[in-house]
Amino acid sequence: MKYTTLPNTDIKVSKICLGTMTWGNQNTQDEGFSQMDFALDKGVNFFDTAELYPVPAKKETYAETERIIGNWFAKTGNRDKVILGSKIAGTGDYTAHIRTNGFTKDALNDAVNDSLKRLKTDYLDLYQLHWPERDTNTFGKRDYNYNSKDKWEDNFNEILHNLDDIIKSGKIRQIGISNEKAWGTMRYLEESRQHNLPKMITIQNAYSLLCRPFEGDLAEVAHRENIGLLAYSPMAFGVLSGKYINGTAAKDARLNVYSHFSRYNSANATEATKRYLKIAEDNDMSLAQMSLAFVNERPFVTSNIIGATNLQQLEENIDSINVSLSEDVMKAINAVHAEIPNPAT
């Protein structure tokens, strides 16, 4: 395994992060336990979860993923071996069963306290805001559309003050954002700088061969402001395994179950995937390992969040840390990207 540190800290994390959003829905507790045992044995010390999980978010399974992780900690005593991140859900129609008061002081305190209970721990190493409260283009929306009915009011300073209080209580160590845009990221950073408030050290956004918009403004923000990308969906919901175009996907594979992620199997995404598969085959790699190695090697990526529904997938994904992409492979990848840019955004 290769390791880095969370930006602006001395917290050592594996370059591969274990994603958990299928546990409690596609995966049972025992399967989640097996994945955590295997990942830890392979040197993965960074786990990412959220109160929202498992996905898709439903009242019946709310926060089951955190409960599974907490039960594993209780069984194994491995809390001190893991750098643990979780998230507070943002506002939205499909999170109304969680809470409706956004990132207020009460909401943040309730969310942190409830996560700690479920996770059976006294602290979180990284606590993240799952997506912005304001109306902006997240979750596959390519363009920003001004909404005159958006009632959101600037509360970046208030949020950071409230998070500062929770940090001082010892319940969280560091803070980050997720599904955020360049403007929101810079607003948080400016408030931190101007008012001596905690700094957002990570940003967890989608990033893969099929989804590279982070390389625009946010890559420069990450570079110049020292905020690290925690890349999620590096396999584009399994599309970049090649199993859908090869016809080997199981009936319960993610895109066969969750139709609302159809952007990953659009005509352009499928064509780009076919071209990436050819590059991988021509260079004696699996498409999965080439796709993950691409993310692992980006200079703005702090950790690559991989998820799997079985141990065979997990092993292949973790082993991508040992794959290096040649200059010729990168040229071929970027040639496809130039012709079919960001088909899954």
XYZ file of C-alpha atoms in Angstrom:
345
model
C 0.000 0.000 0.000
C 1.042 3.590 -0.561
C 0.273 6.323 1.937
C -0.106 10.061 2.040
C -1.307 12.527 4.668
C -4.532 14.446 4.878
C -3.586 17.996 3.782
C -2.393 20.358 6.517
C -2.239 17.478 9.036
C 0.025 14.652 10.129
C -2.776 12.089 9.703
C -1.401 9.240 7.569
C -3.935 7.661 5.202
C -3.769 4.944 2.580
C -3.938 6.119 -1.025
C -6.818 3.663 -1.383
C -9.834 4.441 0.807
C -12.520 1.839 1.507
C -15.961 3.022 0.427
C -18.950 1.579 2.271
C -22.177 2.793 0.709
C -23.451 -0.660 -0.326
C -23.372 -2.144 3.184
C -26.869 -2.616 4.514
C -28.416 -2.826 1.067
C -26.413 -4.683 -1.577
C -24.134 -6.146 1.093
C -24.977 -7.808 4.397
C -23.266 -7.017 7.691
C -21.138 -10.170 7.415
C -19.998 -9.123 3.947
C -19.158 -5.650 5.233
C -17.137 -7.250 8.046
C -15.237 -9.376 5.515
C -14.456 -6.332 3.365
C -13.123 -4.383 6.342
C -11.008 -7.342 7.506
C -9.579 -7.817 4.004
C -8.913 -4.127 3.356
C -7.173 -3.616 6.691
C -5.018 -6.694 6.045
C -4.027 -5.160 2.683
C -2.887 -1.932 4.340
C -6.022 0.161 3.784
C -6.392 2.277 6.918
C -8.881 4.880 5.624
C -12.637 4.138 5.650
C -15.317 6.508 4.356
C -18.993 6.399 5.273
C -21.998 8.696 5.771
C -25.191 8.866 7.775
C -27.032 8.742 4.428
C -25.715 5.268 3.550
C -26.607 2.770 2.243
C -27.527 4.125 -1.170
C -30.180 4.633 -2.408
C -31.269 6.530 0.680
C -34.396 5.092 2.264
C -36.005 5.560 5.657
C -36.013 1.794 6.207
C -32.235 1.473 5.881
C -31.183 4.899 7.189
C -27.651 4.859 8.690
C -27.377 1.066 8.527
C -23.868 1.356 7.074
C -22.617 3.267 10.116
C -24.190 0.643 12.382
C -22.365 -2.123 10.537
C -19.029 -0.330 10.929
C -19.740 0.304 14.610
C -20.539 -3.366 15.157
C -17.252 -4.306 13.470
C -15.341 -1.960 15.758
C -17.070 -3.513 18.767
C -16.249 -7.030 17.554
C -12.628 -6.463 16.501
C -11.390 -3.566 18.629
C -9.842 -2.091 15.483
C -10.991 1.520 15.878
C -7.427 2.704 16.571
C -6.223 1.145 13.298
C -8.631 3.110 11.113
C -8.817 6.727 9.949
C -12.576 7.181 9.814
C -14.569 9.733 7.842
C -18.312 10.295 7.837
C -20.724 12.934 6.566
C -23.813 14.902 7.486
C -26.509 14.666 4.806
C -27.498 17.843 3.042
C -31.059 18.939 2.435
C -33.093 17.331 -0.321
C -36.286 15.487 -1.106
C -34.717 12.076 -0.508
C -33.231 13.076 2.863
C -36.398 14.440 4.451
C -36.498 11.312 6.626
C -33.181 12.381 8.190
C -33.712 16.064 9.064
C -34.854 19.286 7.443
C -32.722 21.911 9.192
C -29.651 21.678 6.976
C -26.305 22.540 8.556
C -27.562 24.551 11.530
C -25.854 24.223 14.892
C -28.519 21.821 16.152
C -28.347 19.755 12.976
C -24.565 19.439 13.103
C -24.559 18.488 16.770
C -27.355 15.963 16.345
C -25.729 14.433 13.272
C -22.290 14.088 14.874
C -23.649 12.671 18.122
C -25.870 10.164 16.344
C -23.048 9.038 14.050
C -20.728 8.525 17.015
C -23.312 6.337 18.733
C -23.882 4.204 15.658
C -20.166 3.935 14.919
C -19.416 3.084 18.563
C -16.574 5.585 18.757
C -15.777 8.770 20.657
C -14.459 10.710 17.667
C -14.353 11.009 13.882
C -11.069 11.740 12.124
C -12.794 13.557 9.254
C -16.302 15.007 9.179
C -17.717 16.200 5.874
C -20.700 18.143 4.574
C -22.217 15.703 2.083
C -23.349 18.362 -0.424
C -24.133 22.091 -0.450
C -27.349 23.481 1.003
C -27.635 26.029 -1.787
C -29.026 25.267 -5.224
C -26.071 24.465 -7.470
C -25.071 21.929 -10.117
C -24.170 18.773 -8.241
C -24.890 15.089 -8.893
C -24.367 14.947 -12.624
C -25.724 18.375 -13.498
C -23.249 19.708 -16.035
C -24.230 23.370 -16.089
C -25.104 25.918 -13.431
C -28.600 27.323 -13.779
C -29.567 30.367 -11.766
C -32.610 29.702 -9.569
C -34.363 32.912 -8.515
C -36.426 30.928 -5.983
C -33.431 29.606 -4.067
C -33.960 30.847 -0.484
C -30.464 29.925 0.721
C -28.541 32.659 2.577
C -24.770 32.742 2.989
C -23.914 30.779 6.145
C -20.332 29.649 5.555
C -19.039 31.547 8.584
C -21.762 30.178 10.853
C -21.120 26.597 9.740
C -17.382 26.901 10.386
C -17.979 28.408 13.839
C -20.293 25.528 14.725
C -17.824 22.963 13.419
C -15.083 24.691 15.395
C -17.053 24.129 18.587
C -17.424 20.434 17.777
C -13.699 20.133 17.034
C -12.905 21.743 20.379
C -15.193 19.217 22.078
C -12.965 16.428 20.721
C -15.716 14.727 18.717
C -14.153 15.430 15.314
C -10.548 16.096 14.320
C -10.732 17.565 10.815
C -13.410 18.784 8.405
C -14.107 18.497 4.701
C -16.697 19.087 2.001
C -18.285 16.889 -0.635
C -19.992 17.489 -3.981
C -18.907 21.113 -3.691
C -18.047 23.559 -6.460
C -15.123 25.967 -6.823
C -17.071 28.980 -5.524
C -18.270 27.224 -2.390
C -14.838 25.755 -1.735
C -13.188 29.163 -1.922
C -15.848 30.732 0.303
C -15.082 28.201 3.043
C -11.348 28.751 2.631
C -11.678 32.534 2.749
C -13.818 32.418 5.898
C -11.215 30.177 7.524
C -8.391 32.491 6.539
C -10.110 35.745 7.509
C -11.583 34.597 10.818
C -9.073 32.021 12.091
C -11.568 29.184 11.721
C -10.927 25.504 10.928
C -9.982 24.792 7.339
C -11.741 22.366 5.032
C -8.867 20.003 4.242
C -10.547 17.661 1.767
C -13.173 17.715 -0.950
C -14.957 14.483 -1.870
C -16.204 14.679 -5.448
C -16.823 12.264 -8.321
C -13.737 11.663 -10.443
C -13.012 8.993 -13.032
C -12.039 8.481 -16.659
C -15.662 9.262 -17.541
C -16.005 12.229 -15.177
C -13.100 14.694 -15.107
C -14.617 18.155 -14.543
C -12.604 18.423 -11.297
C -9.614 19.118 -13.538
C -11.039 22.549 -14.296
C -11.209 25.203 -11.584
C -11.206 22.778 -8.663
C -7.859 21.203 -9.570
C -6.228 24.629 -9.338
C -8.007 25.302 -6.047
C -6.745 21.960 -4.712
C -3.194 22.761 -5.829
C -2.925 26.344 -4.637
C -5.007 25.997 -1.463
C -3.723 22.547 -0.424
C -7.086 20.844 -0.234
C -7.090 17.174 -1.231
C -9.533 15.350 -3.463
C -11.110 12.212 -2.071
C -12.228 10.763 -5.386
C -15.473 8.816 -5.337
C -17.010 6.678 -8.098
C -13.571 6.107 -9.698
C -15.098 3.088 -11.418
C -18.120 5.078 -12.641
C -20.552 2.802 -10.799
C -18.817 -0.290 -12.162
C -18.980 0.780 -15.812
C -15.184 0.999 -15.951
C -14.868 -2.673 -15.103
C -16.115 -3.341 -18.637
C -18.765 -5.746 -17.346
C -21.700 -3.890 -18.881
C -20.292 -3.696 -22.393
C -19.019 -7.282 -22.095
C -22.415 -8.466 -20.908
C -21.052 -10.007 -17.708
C -22.766 -7.731 -15.198
C -24.861 -9.519 -12.584
C -28.585 -8.819 -12.340
C -28.010 -6.990 -9.057
C -25.101 -4.880 -10.384
C -25.504 -1.216 -9.494
C -26.625 0.152 -12.845
C -29.077 -2.718 -13.229
C -30.611 -1.771 -9.888
C -30.273 2.017 -9.726
C -31.641 3.557 -12.909
C -31.143 7.123 -11.594
C -27.393 6.757 -12.247
C -28.027 6.295 -15.971
C -25.539 9.028 -16.874
C -22.826 6.389 -16.448
C -24.204 4.250 -19.283
C -25.207 6.908 -21.794
C -24.274 6.369 -25.430
C -21.216 8.612 -25.099
C -20.128 6.967 -21.838
C -20.471 3.540 -23.431
C -18.429 4.552 -26.471
C -15.702 6.091 -24.305
C -15.625 2.969 -22.133
C -15.141 0.770 -25.194
C -12.163 2.881 -26.218
C -10.650 2.790 -22.731
C -11.113 -0.984 -22.654
C -9.134 -1.263 -25.902
C -6.288 0.795 -24.397
C -6.210 -1.437 -21.326
C -6.236 -4.653 -23.382
C -3.496 -3.367 -25.678
C -1.339 -2.752 -22.616
C -2.068 -6.005 -20.745
C -4.148 -4.421 -18.005
C -7.694 -4.869 -16.868
C -9.879 -1.835 -17.502
C -10.610 -1.659 -13.775
C -6.963 -1.430 -12.791
C -6.144 1.076 -15.518
C -9.095 3.222 -14.460
C -8.123 3.153 -10.793
C -4.414 3.677 -11.484
C -5.357 6.784 -13.471
C -7.085 8.227 -10.392
C -4.364 7.065 -7.983
C -1.696 8.936 -9.930
C -3.385 12.332 -10.223
C -1.394 14.896 -8.188
C -4.488 16.469 -6.610
C -5.893 13.150 -5.327
C -5.293 12.483 -1.638
C -7.135 9.161 -1.604
C -9.149 7.072 -4.044
C -12.434 5.781 -2.590
C -13.068 2.309 -3.965
C -16.192 0.273 -3.346
C -16.961 -3.342 -4.115
C -19.766 -5.813 -3.584
C -17.506 -8.859 -3.262
C -13.974 -9.684 -2.167
C -12.772 -10.535 -5.689
C -13.630 -7.021 -6.859
C -12.123 -5.532 -3.720
C -8.826 -7.361 -4.201
C -8.516 -6.231 -7.815
C -9.352 -2.652 -6.866
C -6.853 -2.488 -4.016
C -4.134 -4.060 -6.177
C -4.443 -1.107 -8.576
C -2.057 0.694 -6.230
C 0.721 -1.408 -7.802
C -0.141 -0.361 -11.379
C 1.688 2.512 -13.083
C 0.546 4.083 -16.330
C 3.132 4.795 -19.007
C 3.362 8.039 -20.917
C 1.975 6.291 -23.997
C -1.045 5.007 -22.054
C -1.709 8.483 -20.697
C -1.524 9.951 -24.204
C -4.042 7.378 -25.416
C -6.363 8.078 -22.475
C -6.232 11.807 -23.046
C -6.909 11.342 -26.760
C -10.196 9.626 -25.899
C -10.970 12.338 -23.367
C -10.380 15.008 -26.018
C -12.911 13.385 -28.348
C -15.509 12.370 -25.712
C -14.966 14.649 -22.707
C -16.786 13.945 -19.435
C -19.635 11.807 -20.800
C -20.837 10.918 -17.290
C -21.386 14.432 -15.931
